[in-house]
Amino acid sequence: MMKSSSYDLCVIGAGMAGAMLSAVAARRGQKVLLVEAGPRFDFSQRLNQLKRKQLLGAPLWPWEDQRRDVYVDTSRDELGYVYTLNASRVKGVGGSTLHWGGMAQRLQLSDFETATRYGMGLDWPIGYEDLEPYYAWAEEEIGVSGDFSPADPPRSTPFPMPGFPMKYSEARWEPVAQKLGIRLDTVSHARNSQAYRGRSPCVAYSVCNLCPSGARYSAHFHVEEAERTGNCEVLTETVARRIETDADGRVVAVHASGLHGGEFEIRARHYAITAHAVESARLLLLSDVGNQSGQVGRNLMEHWYVAAGGWHDDRNYPDRIGFTTLETHSFYDGPERRDRGAIKVEFGGRRDPLTAAARRGIWGRKLAELDRAEFGHWLSVGAETEHQPNPDSRVTLDPEQRDQFGDPAPRLHFALTDVDRRTHQRAHEIVSTLLEARGAREIKTTVQYARGHHHMGTCRMSAKPEDGVVDRDCRVHATENLYVVGSSVYPTAGARQPTLTIAALALRLADQLTSPPA
């Protein structure tokens, strides 16, 4: 139950953005209420979750079934399959960082100004230089391990921890890179290469979506920190359903319902929506707030992965540490980007035939035979690609499907442009060339539109109200005290993992809403 009738800040969504914003505000003496639609998962149960996943085989997804998260997808004609939204999101304290891969990367300088540089997309109303101090702060808060790479944008501080050594299987790409004239880049991770802030260094469980050691960062760490200050309350399993505003565009209350009963009217000086890109847009649409220009829900973006694999005669011993340590940005920028989007290539992958065999229920002696014959021979390369902002790619309210409260479910429709198709075709050529140069045979391109699980856009940041939903400070246009922060405010997607930018944007908003320490 809520302990107060009014708060300095109400934060809706306990993922990366909400946790970071709440922790900083609470440290600075603000009275914070953090509202989360999902439950709180007990970290001490991680090993039990891991055993269930490994021994039972199913459900392979270790988090509880979230059947209340109904949605409708209409993308089959565009993508060739129905988009499985719930395969990639967890409702709970920590949000998607409960299971994320842990790559912590800054966007490139070019990603902030693609319209100016390449004539595509929409320039961000802030530049890299505006966000750089907050990137550095986010890396310190989270704990990021890395070594500076020529592919990285300029930075004012070193990484908090040294990077991880290159995996054996990935180091074998070096001769191929020399042959093809491409540069290999290291990867920065939100996982500890040494003990950091009371958390263990990585001990190579190789199941990073569970990480029983706590070495890989999860936003629930910052939620717990916020609570320890005594200034932050957390309402779990509580769904924000409507935002109430007055005639001047000022939010006067948020109305929420508990999953197991109970109604809440939340009053605060400031309100921040820090939910998933789909749910942030849905809440604004349900409330009829911020949509004067019809931009709420539009420009839904993903990082589509184009992956390929092939048989290699030598064993590569993949995934002994469970995460990627090597990539190349040689295809990210340059003249080609005037015709297609950015492409980042990641070496490694988990598409070994043994994984597929286990999912088909092959165990025991048969699996041991496959292990001896096939383990380590399957070589994979994946290309993370930029998805262009497109007003027809969007989230709307479905006219028929309802959630457990009777509210319209989110209706997703991903749309691709000709630029996106050219990007995917070029990515296919790149990954196939790399595998051929490595000596792989029987090369197969996996699902072209494999899900990157990075949902961006829908509440994009814009200099002009007619072009987006929030301004450069993440305040919803035409409102006084309502903010949206997270990947939903991205004007463009780039082709680097979005989570560190989410954290940086949240810290920037925290500075705007609270007084920095003297």
Coordinates of C-alpha atoms in Angstrom, one line a residue:
M1 CA 0.0 0.0 0.0
M2 CA 1.1 3.6 -0.6
K3 CA 2.5 5.3 2.5
S4 CA 1.9 8.8 1.3
S5 CA -0.9 10.9 -0.4
S6 CA 1.6 12.8 -2.5
Y7 CA 5.2 12.3 -3.9
D8 CA 7.9 14.4 -5.5
L9 CA 8.2 11.9 -8.3
C10 CA 6.0 9.1 -9.6
V11 CA 8.0 6.7 -11.9
I12 CA 6.1 4.1 -14.0
G13 CA 8.2 1.1 -14.9
A14 CA 11.0 -0.5 -12.9
G15 CA 13.4 -1.4 -15.7
M16 CA 16.7 0.3 -16.5
A17 CA 15.3 3.9 -16.9
G18 CA 12.9 3.7 -14.0
A19 CA 15.5 2.2 -11.6
M20 CA 18.2 4.6 -12.5
L21 CA 15.9 7.7 -12.2
S22 CA 14.4 6.5 -8.9
A23 CA 17.8 5.7 -7.4
V24 CA 19.3 9.1 -8.1
A25 CA 16.1 11.0 -7.1
A26 CA 15.9 9.1 -3.8
R27 CA 19.6 9.7 -3.1
R28 CA 18.9 13.4 -3.5
G29 CA 16.1 13.4 -0.9
Q30 CA 13.1 13.2 -3.3
K31 CA 10.1 11.2 -2.2
V32 CA 9.7 8.6 -5.0
L33 CA 6.9 6.1 -5.8
L34 CA 8.0 3.5 -8.3
V35 CA 5.1 1.6 -9.9
E36 CA 5.8 -1.7 -11.6
A37 CA 3.3 -3.9 -13.4
G38 CA 5.2 -7.2 -12.7
P39 CA 6.4 -9.0 -9.6
R40 CA 9.6 -8.9 -7.7
F41 CA 11.8 -11.9 -8.5
D42 CA 13.9 -13.3 -5.6
F43 CA 17.5 -13.2 -6.7
S44 CA 18.3 -16.0 -4.3
Q45 CA 16.2 -18.3 -6.5
R46 CA 18.4 -17.8 -9.6
L47 CA 20.2 -21.2 -9.2
N48 CA 16.8 -22.9 -8.9
Q49 CA 15.6 -21.2 -12.0
L50 CA 18.8 -22.3 -13.8
K51 CA 18.3 -25.9 -12.8
R52 CA 14.7 -25.8 -13.9
K53 CA 15.7 -24.5 -17.3
Q54 CA 18.6 -27.0 -17.8
L55 CA 17.0 -30.1 -16.4
L56 CA 13.4 -29.8 -17.5
G57 CA 14.2 -28.3 -20.9
A58 CA 10.8 -26.6 -20.9
P59 CA 9.9 -24.0 -20.3
L60 CA 13.1 -22.7 -21.8
W61 CA 12.2 -19.2 -20.7
P62 CA 12.9 -19.3 -17.0
W63 CA 10.6 -16.4 -16.0
E64 CA 7.0 -17.1 -15.0
D65 CA 4.3 -17.1 -17.6
Q66 CA 2.9 -13.6 -18.1
R67 CA -0.5 -14.4 -19.7
R68 CA -1.9 -11.0 -18.7
D69 CA 0.5 -9.4 -21.3
V70 CA -1.9 -9.8 -24.2
Y71 CA -1.2 -8.1 -27.5
V72 CA -2.0 -8.3 -31.2
D73 CA 0.5 -8.5 -34.0
T74 CA -0.4 -7.7 -37.6
S75 CA 3.1 -7.9 -39.1
R76 CA 2.9 -11.3 -40.8
D77 CA 2.5 -9.9 -44.3
E78 CA 5.5 -7.6 -43.7
L79 CA 7.8 -9.9 -41.9
G80 CA 6.6 -13.4 -42.8
Y81 CA 5.8 -14.4 -39.3
V82 CA 4.0 -13.1 -36.2
Y83 CA 6.3 -11.1 -33.9
T84 CA 6.6 -12.9 -30.5
L85 CA 6.7 -9.8 -28.2
N86 CA 6.5 -11.8 -25.0
A87 CA 9.5 -13.9 -25.9
S88 CA 11.7 -10.9 -25.3
R89 CA 10.2 -8.9 -22.4
V90 CA 9.9 -9.6 -18.7
K91 CA 7.4 -7.7 -16.6
G92 CA 9.0 -7.4 -13.2
V93 CA 11.4 -5.3 -11.0
G94 CA 14.4 -5.0 -13.2
G95 CA 12.5 -5.3 -16.5
S96 CA 14.4 -6.6 -19.5
T97 CA 17.7 -6.3 -17.7
L98 CA 16.7 -9.4 -15.7
H99 CA 17.6 -11.4 -18.8
W100 CA 19.5 -9.1 -21.2
G101 CA 22.8 -10.0 -22.9
G102 CA 24.7 -7.4 -21.1
M103 CA 26.3 -5.5 -24.0
A104 CA 26.7 -1.8 -22.9
Q105 CA 27.5 0.4 -25.9
R106 CA 27.2 4.1 -26.7
L107 CA 25.6 5.1 -29.9
Q108 CA 27.9 6.5 -32.5
L109 CA 28.1 10.2 -33.2
S110 CA 26.5 9.6 -36.6
D111 CA 23.4 8.0 -35.0
F112 CA 22.4 11.4 -33.6
E113 CA 22.3 13.1 -37.0
T114 CA 21.4 10.7 -39.7
A115 CA 19.2 13.2 -41.5
T116 CA 22.0 15.7 -41.8
R117 CA 24.7 13.2 -42.7
Y118 CA 22.8 10.7 -44.8
G119 CA 19.4 12.2 -45.7
M120 CA 17.5 9.6 -43.7
G121 CA 15.6 9.5 -40.5
L122 CA 15.3 12.4 -38.1
D123 CA 18.2 14.2 -36.2
W124 CA 18.0 13.9 -32.5
P125 CA 17.4 17.3 -30.8
I126 CA 20.4 16.5 -28.6
G127 CA 23.9 15.5 -29.7
Y128 CA 26.4 13.0 -28.5
E129 CA 28.2 15.8 -26.6
D130 CA 25.0 16.4 -24.6
L131 CA 24.9 12.8 -23.6
E132 CA 28.6 12.0 -23.2
P133 CA 28.9 12.9 -19.4
Y134 CA 25.8 10.8 -18.7
Y135 CA 27.2 7.9 -20.6
A136 CA 30.3 8.1 -18.4
W137 CA 28.1 8.3 -15.3
A138 CA 25.9 5.4 -16.4
E139 CA 29.0 3.2 -17.0
E140 CA 30.1 3.9 -13.4
E141 CA 26.7 3.2 -12.0
I142 CA 26.2 0.0 -13.8
G143 CA 29.7 -1.3 -13.8
V144 CA 31.0 -1.6 -17.4
S145 CA 34.0 -3.6 -18.4
G146 CA 35.7 -2.6 -21.7
D147 CA 38.8 -1.5 -23.5
F148 CA 38.7 1.6 -25.8
S149 CA 38.3 0.6 -29.4
P150 CA 38.8 2.8 -32.5
A151 CA 35.2 2.1 -33.3
D152 CA 34.0 3.8 -30.1
P153 CA 33.0 7.5 -30.0
P154 CA 35.2 9.9 -27.9
R155 CA 35.0 9.5 -24.2
S156 CA 35.9 11.6 -21.2
T157 CA 36.7 8.8 -18.8
P158 CA 38.1 5.3 -18.9
F159 CA 35.9 2.3 -18.5
P160 CA 35.3 1.4 -14.8
M161 CA 36.8 -2.0 -15.3
P162 CA 39.1 -3.6 -17.9
G163 CA 37.6 -5.5 -20.7
F164 CA 37.3 -9.3 -21.0
P165 CA 39.9 -11.2 -23.1
M166 CA 38.8 -12.4 -26.5
K167 CA 37.3 -15.8 -26.6
Y168 CA 39.3 -18.6 -28.3
S169 CA 36.6 -19.1 -31.0
E170 CA 36.5 -15.4 -31.8
A171 CA 40.2 -14.8 -31.9
R172 CA 40.3 -17.2 -34.9
W173 CA 38.7 -14.5 -36.9
E174 CA 41.8 -12.3 -36.9
P175 CA 43.4 -13.9 -40.1
V176 CA 40.1 -13.4 -41.9
A177 CA 39.9 -9.8 -40.9
Q178 CA 43.4 -9.2 -42.2
K179 CA 42.6 -11.0 -45.5
L180 CA 39.4 -8.9 -46.0
G181 CA 40.9 -5.6 -44.7
I182 CA 38.3 -5.1 -41.9
R183 CA 38.9 -3.9 -38.4
L184 CA 38.0 -6.1 -35.4
D185 CA 36.6 -4.3 -32.3
T186 CA 36.3 -5.3 -28.7
V187 CA 32.9 -5.3 -26.9
S188 CA 32.1 -3.5 -23.7
H189 CA 29.8 -5.3 -21.2
A190 CA 27.7 -4.5 -18.2
R191 CA 29.3 -7.4 -16.4
N192 CA 32.1 -7.4 -13.9
S193 CA 35.6 -8.4 -15.0
Q194 CA 36.5 -7.9 -11.4
A195 CA 34.6 -7.4 -8.2
Y196 CA 32.6 -4.2 -8.4
R197 CA 30.3 -2.4 -5.9
G198 CA 29.9 -5.6 -3.8
R199 CA 29.1 -7.8 -6.8
S200 CA 31.0 -10.8 -7.9
P201 CA 33.2 -10.9 -11.0
C202 CA 32.0 -13.1 -13.8
V203 CA 32.6 -16.7 -13.0
A204 CA 31.5 -18.0 -16.4
Y205 CA 28.2 -19.7 -15.7
S206 CA 27.6 -19.2 -19.4
V207 CA 23.9 -18.7 -18.9
C208 CA 23.9 -14.9 -19.0
N209 CA 20.1 -14.5 -19.1
L210 CA 20.0 -15.7 -15.5
C211 CA 23.5 -14.9 -14.2
P212 CA 23.3 -16.5 -10.7
S213 CA 26.6 -14.7 -9.6
G214 CA 25.2 -11.2 -10.1
A215 CA 28.2 -10.2 -12.2
R216 CA 26.0 -9.1 -15.0
Y217 CA 24.1 -5.9 -14.1
S218 CA 20.4 -6.0 -13.5
A219 CA 18.3 -2.8 -12.8
H220 CA 16.8 -4.4 -9.7
F221 CA 20.1 -3.6 -8.0
H222 CA 19.3 0.1 -8.3
V223 CA 15.7 -0.4 -7.3
E224 CA 16.9 -2.0 -4.0
E225 CA 19.4 0.9 -3.6
A226 CA 16.6 3.4 -4.0
E227 CA 14.5 1.6 -1.3
R228 CA 17.5 1.5 1.1
T229 CA 17.6 5.3 1.2
G230 CA 14.1 5.3 2.8
N231 CA 12.9 7.8 0.2
C232 CA 11.5 5.3 -2.4
E233 CA 8.4 3.1 -2.2
V234 CA 7.8 0.4 -4.8
L235 CA 4.3 -0.8 -5.8
T236 CA 4.7 -4.1 -7.6
E237 CA 2.1 -6.0 -9.7
T238 CA 0.3 -2.6 -10.2
V239 CA -0.7 -1.4 -13.6
A240 CA -0.8 2.3 -14.5
R241 CA -4.0 2.6 -16.6
R242 CA -4.8 6.3 -17.0
I243 CA -3.0 9.6 -16.8
E244 CA -5.3 12.5 -15.7
T245 CA -4.5 16.0 -16.8
D246 CA -6.1 19.4 -16.2
A247 CA -7.0 22.0 -18.8
D248 CA -3.4 23.4 -18.7
G249 CA -1.8 20.1 -19.6
R250 CA -0.6 19.4 -16.1
V251 CA -0.8 15.9 -14.8
V252 CA -2.8 15.8 -11.6
A253 CA -3.0 12.0 -11.0
V254 CA -2.2 8.6 -12.3
H255 CA -4.8 5.9 -11.9
A256 CA -3.6 2.4 -11.4
S257 CA -5.0 -1.0 -10.5
G258 CA -3.4 -3.9 -8.7
L259 CA -3.3 -7.3 -10.4
H260 CA -4.9 -8.9 -7.4
G261 CA -7.2 -6.1 -6.5
G262 CA -7.0 -2.5 -5.2
E263 CA -7.2 0.8 -7.0
F264 CA -4.7 3.6 -6.6
E265 CA -4.8 7.3 -7.3
I266 CA -1.2 8.6 -7.4
R267 CA -0.4 12.3 -7.0
A268 CA 3.1 13.8 -7.4
R269 CA 4.8 16.9 -8.6
H270 CA 6.4 15.1 -11.5
Y271 CA 5.6 11.9 -13.4
A272 CA 7.9 9.9 -15.6
I273 CA 6.8 7.0 -17.8
T274 CA 9.8 4.6 -18.0
A275 CA 8.0 1.5 -19.3
H276 CA 8.7 -0.6 -22.4
A277 CA 8.4 1.2 -25.7
V278 CA 5.1 -0.6 -26.4
E279 CA 3.6 0.0 -23.0
S280 CA 4.7 3.6 -22.7
A281 CA 2.9 4.4 -26.0
R282 CA -0.1 2.4 -24.9
L283 CA -0.5 4.3 -21.6
L284 CA -0.4 7.7 -23.5
L285 CA -2.9 6.4 -26.0
L286 CA -5.2 5.1 -23.3
S287 CA -5.0 8.5 -21.6
D288 CA -5.3 10.6 -24.8
V289 CA -2.3 12.5 -23.7
G290 CA 0.6 13.8 -25.8
N291 CA -0.9 12.9 -29.1
Q292 CA -1.9 16.3 -30.5
S293 CA 0.2 15.6 -33.6
G294 CA -0.8 11.9 -34.0
Q295 CA 2.8 10.8 -33.2
V296 CA 2.3 8.6 -30.2
G297 CA 2.9 5.0 -31.1
R298 CA 4.5 5.7 -34.5
N299 CA 8.1 4.9 -35.6
L300 CA 8.3 1.6 -33.8
M301 CA 11.8 0.3 -34.5
E302 CA 13.7 -2.9 -33.8
H303 CA 17.3 -4.2 -34.4
W304 CA 16.7 -6.9 -37.0
Y305 CA 19.4 -9.6 -37.0
V306 CA 20.6 -11.2 -40.2
A307 CA 22.5 -14.3 -39.1
A308 CA 24.2 -17.1 -41.0
G309 CA 26.0 -20.3 -40.0
G310 CA 28.0 -23.0 -41.6
W311 CA 29.9 -26.2 -41.0
H312 CA 33.6 -25.8 -40.2
D313 CA 36.0 -28.7 -40.1
D314 CA 37.9 -27.5 -37.0
R315 CA 36.3 -27.3 -33.7
N316 CA 35.7 -23.7 -32.5
Y317 CA 34.6 -24.4 -28.8
P318 CA 31.9 -21.7 -28.8
D319 CA 30.3 -19.9 -25.9
R320 CA 32.5 -21.1 -23.1
I321 CA 31.8 -17.8 -21.4
G322 CA 28.4 -17.2 -22.8
F323 CA 28.8 -13.7 -24.3
T324 CA 30.3 -12.1 -27.4
T325 CA 33.7 -10.4 -27.1
L326 CA 34.4 -9.5 -30.7
E327 CA 32.6 -7.5 -33.4
T328 CA 33.3 -5.2 -36.4
H329 CA 32.0 -1.7 -37.2
S330 CA 33.7 -1.7 -40.6
F331 CA 30.3 -1.7 -42.3
Y332 CA 28.6 0.8 -39.9
D333 CA 29.2 4.2 -41.5
G334 CA 30.6 5.5 -44.7
P335 CA 29.2 6.3 -48.1
E336 CA 27.1 3.1 -48.2
R337 CA 25.0 4.5 -45.4
R338 CA 23.4 6.9 -47.8
D339 CA 21.7 3.9 -49.4
R340 CA 21.1 1.6 -46.4
G341 CA 21.2 1.6 -42.6
A342 CA 24.1 0.9 -40.2
I343 CA 25.3 -2.6 -39.9
K344 CA 27.3 -4.0 -36.9
V345 CA 28.7 -7.6 -37.2
E346 CA 29.0 -9.8 -34.1
F347 CA 31.2 -12.8 -34.2
G348 CA 30.0 -15.9 -32.3
G349 CA 26.5 -17.0 -31.8
R350 CA 24.6 -19.8 -30.1
R351 CA 23.1 -21.7 -33.0
D352 CA 25.1 -24.9 -32.5
P353 CA 23.0 -27.9 -33.6
L354 CA 23.3 -29.3 -30.1
T355 CA 21.1 -26.5 -28.8
A356 CA 18.4 -27.3 -31.3
A357 CA 18.7 -31.0 -30.4
A358 CA 18.1 -30.3 -26.7
R359 CA 15.1 -28.2 -27.5
R360 CA 13.7 -31.1 -29.6
G361 CA 14.0 -33.4 -26.5
I362 CA 17.1 -35.3 -27.6
W363 CA 19.0 -36.4 -24.5
G364 CA 21.2 -39.1 -23.1
R365 CA 23.2 -41.4 -25.3
K366 CA 21.8 -39.8 -28.5
L367 CA 22.8 -36.4 -27.4
A368 CA 26.3 -37.6 -26.4
E369 CA 26.7 -39.0 -29.9
L370 CA 25.8 -35.7 -31.4
D371 CA 28.1 -34.0 -29.0
R372 CA 31.1 -36.0 -30.2
A373 CA 30.2 -35.6 -33.8
E374 CA 29.1 -32.0 -34.1
F375 CA 30.0 -29.9 -31.1
G376 CA 32.0 -26.8 -32.0
H377 CA 31.8 -27.3 -35.8
W378 CA 28.9 -24.9 -36.3
L379 CA 30.2 -21.4 -37.0
S380 CA 27.8 -18.4 -36.7
V381 CA 28.0 -14.7 -37.5
G382 CA 25.2 -12.2 -36.9
A383 CA 24.6 -8.7 -38.2
E384 CA 22.7 -6.2 -36.1
T385 CA 21.0 -3.8 -38.5
E386 CA 19.4 -0.4 -38.2
H387 CA 15.7 -0.1 -38.7
Q388 CA 14.6 3.2 -40.3
P389 CA 11.9 5.2 -38.5
N390 CA 8.6 4.7 -40.3
P391 CA 5.2 6.2 -39.3
D392 CA 3.5 3.0 -40.5
S393 CA 5.5 0.9 -38.1
R394 CA 3.6 1.6 -34.9
V395 CA 1.7 0.7 -31.8
T396 CA -2.0 1.4 -31.6
L397 CA -4.9 0.2 -29.4
D398 CA -6.6 -2.9 -30.7
P399 CA -10.4 -2.5 -31.2
E400 CA -11.2 -6.0 -30.0
Q401 CA -8.5 -7.6 -27.8
R402 CA -8.7 -6.6 -24.1
D403 CA -6.5 -7.1 -21.1
Q404 CA -7.7 -8.4 -17.7
F405 CA -8.9 -4.9 -16.8
G406 CA -10.9 -4.5 -20.0
D407 CA -8.5 -2.0 -21.5
P408 CA -7.6 -2.3 -25.2
A409 CA -4.5 -4.4 -25.8
P410 CA -1.5 -3.0 -27.7
R411 CA -1.6 -3.7 -31.5
L412 CA 1.8 -4.0 -33.1
H413 CA 2.6 -3.5 -36.7
F414 CA 6.2 -3.5 -37.9
A415 CA 6.7 -2.0 -41.3
L416 CA 9.9 -2.1 -43.4
T417 CA 11.1 0.4 -46.0
D418 CA 13.1 -0.2 -49.1
V419 CA 16.1 1.1 -47.2
D420 CA 15.6 -1.6 -44.6
R421 CA 15.4 -4.3 -47.2
R422 CA 18.6 -3.1 -48.8
T423 CA 20.2 -3.1 -45.3
H424 CA 19.2 -6.7 -44.8
Q425 CA 20.4 -7.8 -48.2
R426 CA 23.8 -6.1 -47.6
A427 CA 24.0 -7.7 -44.2
H428 CA 23.3 -11.1 -45.8
E429 CA 26.2 -10.6 -48.2
I430 CA 28.6 -9.5 -45.4
V431 CA 27.9 -12.5 -43.1
S432 CA 28.1 -15.0 -46.0
T433 CA 31.4 -13.5 -47.2
L434 CA 32.9 -13.7 -43.7
L435 CA 31.9 -17.4 -43.3
E436 CA 33.2 -18.3 -46.7
A437 CA 36.5 -16.6 -46.0
R438 CA 36.7 -18.6 -42.7
G439 CA 36.3 -21.8 -44.7
A440 CA 32.8 -22.6 -43.6
R441 CA 30.6 -24.7 -45.9
E442 CA 26.9 -25.6 -46.1
I443 CA 26.2 -22.0 -45.2
K444 CA 22.6 -21.2 -44.3
T445 CA 21.1 -17.9 -43.5
T446 CA 18.9 -18.1 -40.5
V447 CA 15.6 -16.3 -40.1
Q448 CA 16.2 -13.0 -41.8
Y449 CA 14.2 -11.0 -39.4
A450 CA 15.4 -12.7 -36.3
R451 CA 14.3 -10.6 -33.3
G452 CA 16.9 -8.3 -31.7
H453 CA 14.5 -7.7 -28.8
H454 CA 15.4 -4.0 -28.8
H455 CA 12.1 -2.0 -29.0
M456 CA 12.6 1.7 -29.8
G457 CA 10.6 4.7 -30.9
T458 CA 6.8 5.2 -30.4
C459 CA 7.4 8.4 -28.2
R460 CA 10.2 9.9 -30.1
M461 CA 12.2 13.0 -29.1
S462 CA 11.8 16.0 -31.4
A463 CA 12.6 19.7 -31.6
K464 CA 9.2 20.4 -33.1
P465 CA 6.0 19.1 -31.4
E466 CA 4.6 18.1 -34.8
D467 CA 7.5 15.7 -35.3
G468 CA 7.4 13.7 -32.1
V469 CA 6.1 13.2 -28.6
V470 CA 8.7 14.6 -26.2
D471 CA 11.1 17.5 -26.3
R472 CA 14.9 17.4 -25.9
D473 CA 14.4 17.1 -22.1
C474 CA 12.1 14.2 -22.5
R475 CA 9.1 16.3 -21.4
V476 CA 5.9 15.4 -23.3
H477 CA 5.0 18.2 -25.6
A478 CA 2.1 20.5 -24.3
T479 CA 2.4 19.1 -20.8
E480 CA 4.1 20.6 -17.7
N481 CA 5.2 17.8 -15.5
L482 CA 5.0 14.6 -17.6
Y483 CA 8.1 12.9 -19.0
V484 CA 8.9 9.8 -21.0
V485 CA 12.4 8.3 -20.9
G486 CA 13.7 5.1 -22.3
S487 CA 14.3 3.6 -25.8
S488 CA 10.8 4.8 -26.7
V489 CA 12.1 8.3 -27.2
Y490 CA 14.8 7.3 -29.8
P491 CA 14.3 9.3 -33.0
T492 CA 16.6 6.7 -34.8
A493 CA 17.8 3.3 -33.8
G494 CA 21.5 3.0 -34.9
A495 CA 22.9 -0.5 -34.8
R496 CA 24.3 -0.7 -31.3
Q497 CA 22.6 -2.1 -28.2
P498 CA 20.3 0.5 -26.7
T499 CA 20.5 -0.1 -22.9
L500 CA 23.4 2.2 -22.0
T501 CA 21.7 5.0 -23.8
I502 CA 18.5 4.3 -21.9
A503 CA 20.5 4.7 -18.6
A504 CA 22.2 7.8 -19.8
L505 CA 18.9 9.5 -20.8
A506 CA 17.5 8.6 -17.4
L507 CA 20.4 10.1 -15.5
R508 CA 20.1 13.2 -17.6
L509 CA 16.5 13.5 -16.7
A510 CA 17.4 12.9 -13.0
D511 CA 19.6 15.9 -13.2
Q512 CA 16.8 18.0 -14.7
L513 CA 14.2 17.0 -12.1
T514 CA 16.4 17.0 -9.0
S515 CA 19.2 19.2 -7.7
P516 CA 22.7 17.7 -8.2
P517 CA 24.8 17.5 -5.0
A518 CA 26.9 20.6 -4.3

